[in-house]
């Protein structure tokens, strides 16, 4: 079942295999180094918590323009042994800055709590100021740095490791 957030113009629901084309369409325009279809399939197969956001036509007039786009965001998180790890949080560039990233993040916190996780972890590119601003605003603190973790053209970029309590 999906839930339309009042006034938000989108609905969050669990990702299924049939969503993968739409998920990849968002992933490929939002990231310079997107995940492959195989990675998303593996996440579904192993039972990670995978969400998609779809426009809710009719909730606000400008949604009509987004109608040909089946999905506008997605998120993936693993949860086990008292911890959850945010692995992907992605909003279509046309939909960024409307609160969708935060809403998906808050939904993942609820899912983490429901799975007895007391701490949430994530890694983010050190240059990704927008994502870091969101994570800090939602209670994450830097707890480490992985040097050269991400590809970045002909060099590597550091990952900032962040964590926050969920209880
Ligand atoms: C990072 C991302 C998920 C944020 O989603 P979003 O829907 O744009 O964010 P929201 O509208 O929910 O904004 C939440 C917060 O993010 C931050 N933010 C959003 N847009 C921002 C901008 N242009 N500049 C700086 N911070 C920004 C703010 O802290 C904002 O809180 P505020 O509205 O109270 O000021 C989205 O930009 C995205 O998908 N980026 C590409 C993929 C990516 O980098 N994912 C993160 C991987 S770790």
PDB file of C-alpha atoms in Angstrom, residues 8-145:
ATOM      1  CA  UNK A   8       3.606  16.621  -0.888  1.00  0.00           C
ATOM      2  CA  UNK A   9       2.503  15.456  -4.339  1.00  0.00           C
ATOM      3  CA  UNK A  10       4.071  12.042  -4.198  1.00  0.00           C
ATOM      4  CA  UNK A  11       3.500   8.630  -2.669  1.00  0.00           C
ATOM      5  CA  UNK A  12       6.111   6.371  -1.114  1.00  0.00           C
ATOM      6  CA  UNK A  13       5.871   2.610  -1.468  1.00  0.00           C
ATOM      7  CA  UNK A  14       8.111  -0.459  -1.511  1.00  0.00           C
ATOM      8  CA  UNK A  15      10.142  -0.985  -4.671  1.00  0.00           C
ATOM      9  CA  UNK A  16       9.367  -4.044  -6.799  1.00  0.00           C
ATOM     10  CA  UNK A  17      11.279  -5.494  -9.772  1.00  0.00           C
ATOM     11  CA  UNK A  18       8.850  -3.885 -12.210  1.00  0.00           C
ATOM     12  CA  UNK A  19      10.051  -0.484 -10.962  1.00  0.00           C
ATOM     13  CA  UNK A  20      13.657  -1.003 -12.007  1.00  0.00           C
ATOM     14  CA  UNK A  21      13.411   0.786 -15.372  1.00  0.00           C
ATOM     15  CA  UNK A  22      11.934   3.852 -13.675  1.00  0.00           C
ATOM     16  CA  UNK A  23      14.432   3.646 -10.821  1.00  0.00           C
ATOM     17  CA  UNK A  24      17.356   3.526 -13.270  1.00  0.00           C
ATOM     18  CA  UNK A  25      15.957   6.506 -15.184  1.00  0.00           C
ATOM     19  CA  UNK A  26      16.143   8.594 -11.995  1.00  0.00           C
ATOM     20  CA  UNK A  27      19.448   7.090 -10.866  1.00  0.00           C
ATOM     21  CA  UNK A  28      21.124   7.820 -14.210  1.00  0.00           C
ATOM     22  CA  UNK A  29      20.197  11.508 -14.253  1.00  0.00           C
ATOM     23  CA  UNK A  30      20.836  12.142 -10.553  1.00  0.00           C
ATOM     24  CA  UNK A  31      24.289  10.557 -10.076  1.00  0.00           C
ATOM     25  CA  UNK A  32      27.549  10.902 -11.994  1.00  0.00           C
ATOM     26  CA  UNK A  33      28.331   7.285 -10.988  1.00  0.00           C
ATOM     27  CA  UNK A  34      24.935   5.556 -10.914  1.00  0.00           C
ATOM     28  CA  UNK A  35      24.220   2.103  -9.563  1.00  0.00           C
ATOM     29  CA  UNK A  36      23.570  -0.580 -12.173  1.00  0.00           C
ATOM     30  CA  UNK A  37      20.368  -2.561 -12.567  1.00  0.00           C
ATOM     31  CA  UNK A  38      22.199  -5.579 -11.127  1.00  0.00           C
ATOM     32  CA  UNK A  39      22.931  -3.741  -7.880  1.00  0.00           C
ATOM     33  CA  UNK A  40      19.260  -2.824  -7.414  1.00  0.00           C
ATOM     34  CA  UNK A  41      18.221  -6.403  -8.249  1.00  0.00           C
ATOM     35  CA  UNK A  42      20.629  -7.727  -5.631  1.00  0.00           C
ATOM     36  CA  UNK A  43      19.254  -5.282  -3.039  1.00  0.00           C
ATOM     37  CA  UNK A  44      15.720  -6.526  -3.707  1.00  0.00           C
ATOM     38  CA  UNK A  45      16.850 -10.159  -3.705  1.00  0.00           C
ATOM     39  CA  UNK A  46      18.581  -9.962  -0.319  1.00  0.00           C
ATOM     40  CA  UNK A  47      15.634  -8.151   1.236  1.00  0.00           C
ATOM     41  CA  UNK A  48      17.034  -4.676   1.743  1.00  0.00           C
ATOM     42  CA  UNK A  49      14.439  -2.001   2.408  1.00  0.00           C
ATOM     43  CA  UNK A  50      13.865  -0.331  -0.941  1.00  0.00           C
ATOM     44  CA  UNK A  51      11.447   2.559  -1.468  1.00  0.00           C
ATOM     45  CA  UNK A  52      10.231   4.409  -4.535  1.00  0.00           C
ATOM     46  CA  UNK A  53       8.430   7.728  -4.785  1.00  0.00           C
ATOM     47  CA  UNK A  54       5.851   8.205  -7.488  1.00  0.00           C
ATOM     48  CA  UNK A  55       3.983  11.363  -8.404  1.00  0.00           C
ATOM     49  CA  UNK A  56       0.435  11.473  -7.108  1.00  0.00           C
ATOM     50  CA  UNK A  57      -1.460  12.901 -10.094  1.00  0.00           C
ATOM     51  CA  UNK A  58      -4.161  15.346  -9.148  1.00  0.00           C
ATOM     52  CA  UNK A  59      -2.752  16.325  -5.763  1.00  0.00           C
ATOM     53  CA  UNK A  60      -1.311  19.575  -7.163  1.00  0.00           C
ATOM     54  CA  UNK A  61      -1.723  20.989 -10.707  1.00  0.00           C
ATOM     55  CA  UNK A  62       1.947  21.020 -11.748  1.00  0.00           C
ATOM     56  CA  UNK A  63       2.061  17.250 -11.332  1.00  0.00           C
ATOM     57  CA  UNK A  64       0.406  16.957 -14.723  1.00  0.00           C
ATOM     58  CA  UNK A  65       3.739  17.964 -16.264  1.00  0.00           C
ATOM     59  CA  UNK A  66       5.502  15.101 -14.485  1.00  0.00           C
ATOM     60  CA  UNK A  67       2.969  12.472 -15.562  1.00  0.00           C
ATOM     61  CA  UNK A  68       5.214  10.772 -18.182  1.00  0.00           C
ATOM     62  CA  UNK A  69       7.846  10.211 -15.475  1.00  0.00           C
ATOM     63  CA  UNK A  70       6.712   7.107 -13.568  1.00  0.00           C
ATOM     64  CA  UNK A  71       9.038   7.522 -10.580  1.00  0.00           C
ATOM     65  CA  UNK A  72      10.748  10.556  -9.050  1.00  0.00           C
ATOM     66  CA  UNK A  73      12.934   9.100  -6.315  1.00  0.00           C
ATOM     67  CA  UNK A  74      14.139   6.001  -4.536  1.00  0.00           C
ATOM     68  CA  UNK A  75      15.998   4.901  -1.415  1.00  0.00           C
ATOM     69  CA  UNK A  76      17.727   1.727  -0.256  1.00  0.00           C
ATOM     70  CA  UNK A  77      18.685   0.726   3.277  1.00  0.00           C
ATOM     71  CA  UNK A  78      19.931  -2.428   4.975  1.00  0.00           C
ATOM     72  CA  UNK A  79      18.981  -3.184   8.560  1.00  0.00           C
ATOM     73  CA  UNK A  80      20.503  -5.900  10.733  1.00  0.00           C
ATOM     74  CA  UNK A  81      21.912  -6.525  14.206  1.00  0.00           C
ATOM     75  CA  UNK A  82      20.740  -3.237  15.658  1.00  0.00           C
ATOM     76  CA  UNK A  83      22.081  -1.025  12.864  1.00  0.00           C
ATOM     77  CA  UNK A  84      20.760   0.286   9.602  1.00  0.00           C
ATOM     78  CA  UNK A  85      22.850   1.535   6.700  1.00  0.00           C
ATOM     79  CA  UNK A  86      21.497   4.039   4.220  1.00  0.00           C
ATOM     80  CA  UNK A  87      22.865   2.835   0.892  1.00  0.00           C
ATOM     81  CA  UNK A  88      21.088   5.072  -1.619  1.00  0.00           C
ATOM     82  CA  UNK A  89      18.896   8.178  -1.418  1.00  0.00           C
ATOM     83  CA  UNK A  90      18.051   9.713  -4.751  1.00  0.00           C
ATOM     84  CA  UNK A  91      15.615  12.338  -6.047  1.00  0.00           C
ATOM     85  CA  UNK A  92      15.105  13.235  -9.716  1.00  0.00           C
ATOM     86  CA  UNK A  93      16.779  16.631 -10.306  1.00  0.00           C
ATOM     87  CA  UNK A  94      13.429  18.193 -11.317  1.00  0.00           C
ATOM     88  CA  UNK A  95      12.017  17.175  -7.933  1.00  0.00           C
ATOM     89  CA  UNK A  96      14.909  18.139  -5.711  1.00  0.00           C
ATOM     90  CA  UNK A  97      14.345  20.824  -3.095  1.00  0.00           C
ATOM     91  CA  UNK A  98      10.663  19.928  -2.569  1.00  0.00           C
ATOM     92  CA  UNK A  99      11.099  17.884   0.588  1.00  0.00           C
ATOM     93  CA  UNK A 100      11.117  14.447  -1.023  1.00  0.00           C
ATOM     94  CA  UNK A 101      14.658  13.527   0.079  1.00  0.00           C
ATOM     95  CA  UNK A 102      13.825  14.380   3.678  1.00  0.00           C
ATOM     96  CA  UNK A 103      10.528  12.493   3.535  1.00  0.00           C
ATOM     97  CA  UNK A 104      12.204   9.332   2.234  1.00  0.00           C
ATOM     98  CA  UNK A 105      14.903   9.656   4.905  1.00  0.00           C
ATOM     99  CA  UNK A 106      12.304   9.957   7.684  1.00  0.00           C
ATOM    100  CA  UNK A 107      10.469   6.928   6.292  1.00  0.00           C
ATOM    101  CA  UNK A 108      13.712   4.954   6.409  1.00  0.00           C
ATOM    102  CA  UNK A 109      14.203   5.946  10.059  1.00  0.00           C
ATOM    103  CA  UNK A 110      10.750   4.495  10.820  1.00  0.00           C
ATOM    104  CA  UNK A 111      11.604   1.304   8.974  1.00  0.00           C
ATOM    105  CA  UNK A 112      14.922   1.093  10.838  1.00  0.00           C
ATOM    106  CA  UNK A 113      13.196   1.491  14.212  1.00  0.00           C
ATOM    107  CA  UNK A 114      10.610  -1.128  13.253  1.00  0.00           C
ATOM    108  CA  UNK A 115      13.555  -3.460  12.563  1.00  0.00           C
ATOM    109  CA  UNK A 116      15.102  -2.804  15.992  1.00  0.00           C
ATOM    110  CA  UNK A 117      17.933  -0.641  14.696  1.00  0.00           C
ATOM    111  CA  UNK A 118      19.199   1.879  17.231  1.00  0.00           C
ATOM    112  CA  UNK A 119      21.780   3.558  14.984  1.00  0.00           C
ATOM    113  CA  UNK A 120      21.719   4.684  11.348  1.00  0.00           C
ATOM    114  CA  UNK A 121      24.925   4.942   9.292  1.00  0.00           C
ATOM    115  CA  UNK A 122      25.689   6.290   5.843  1.00  0.00           C
ATOM    116  CA  UNK A 123      28.559   7.295   3.583  1.00  0.00           C
ATOM    117  CA  UNK A 124      28.467  10.407   1.435  1.00  0.00           C
ATOM    118  CA  UNK A 125      30.890  12.062  -0.962  1.00  0.00           C
ATOM    119  CA  UNK A 126      32.779  14.828   0.835  1.00  0.00           C
ATOM    120  CA  UNK A 127      31.804  17.236  -1.996  1.00  0.00           C
ATOM    121  CA  UNK A 128      28.064  16.477  -1.734  1.00  0.00           C
ATOM    122  CA  UNK A 129      27.132  19.578   0.283  1.00  0.00           C
ATOM    123  CA  UNK A 130      23.403  19.278  -0.425  1.00  0.00           C
ATOM    124  CA  UNK A 131      23.167  15.728   0.910  1.00  0.00           C
ATOM    125  CA  UNK A 132      25.413  16.515   3.900  1.00  0.00           C
ATOM    126  CA  UNK A 133      23.190  19.533   4.746  1.00  0.00           C
ATOM    127  CA  UNK A 134      20.150  17.249   4.752  1.00  0.00           C
ATOM    128  CA  UNK A 135      21.859  14.592   6.868  1.00  0.00           C
ATOM    129  CA  UNK A 136      23.150  17.128   9.407  1.00  0.00           C
ATOM    130  CA  UNK A 137      19.714  18.745   9.602  1.00  0.00           C
ATOM    131  CA  UNK A 138      18.294  15.298  10.391  1.00  0.00           C
ATOM    132  CA  UNK A 139      20.706  14.579  13.204  1.00  0.00           C
ATOM    133  CA  UNK A 140      23.639  12.810  11.546  1.00  0.00           C
ATOM    134  CA  UNK A 141      27.178  13.611  12.720  1.00  0.00           C
ATOM    135  CA  UNK A 142      30.451  12.798  11.024  1.00  0.00           C
ATOM    136  CA  UNK A 143      32.017   9.737  12.653  1.00  0.00           C
ATOM    137  CA  UNK A 144      34.776   8.924  10.178  1.00  0.00           C
ATOM    138  CA  UNK A 145      36.372   9.396   6.785  1.00  0.00           C
TER     139      UNK A 145
END
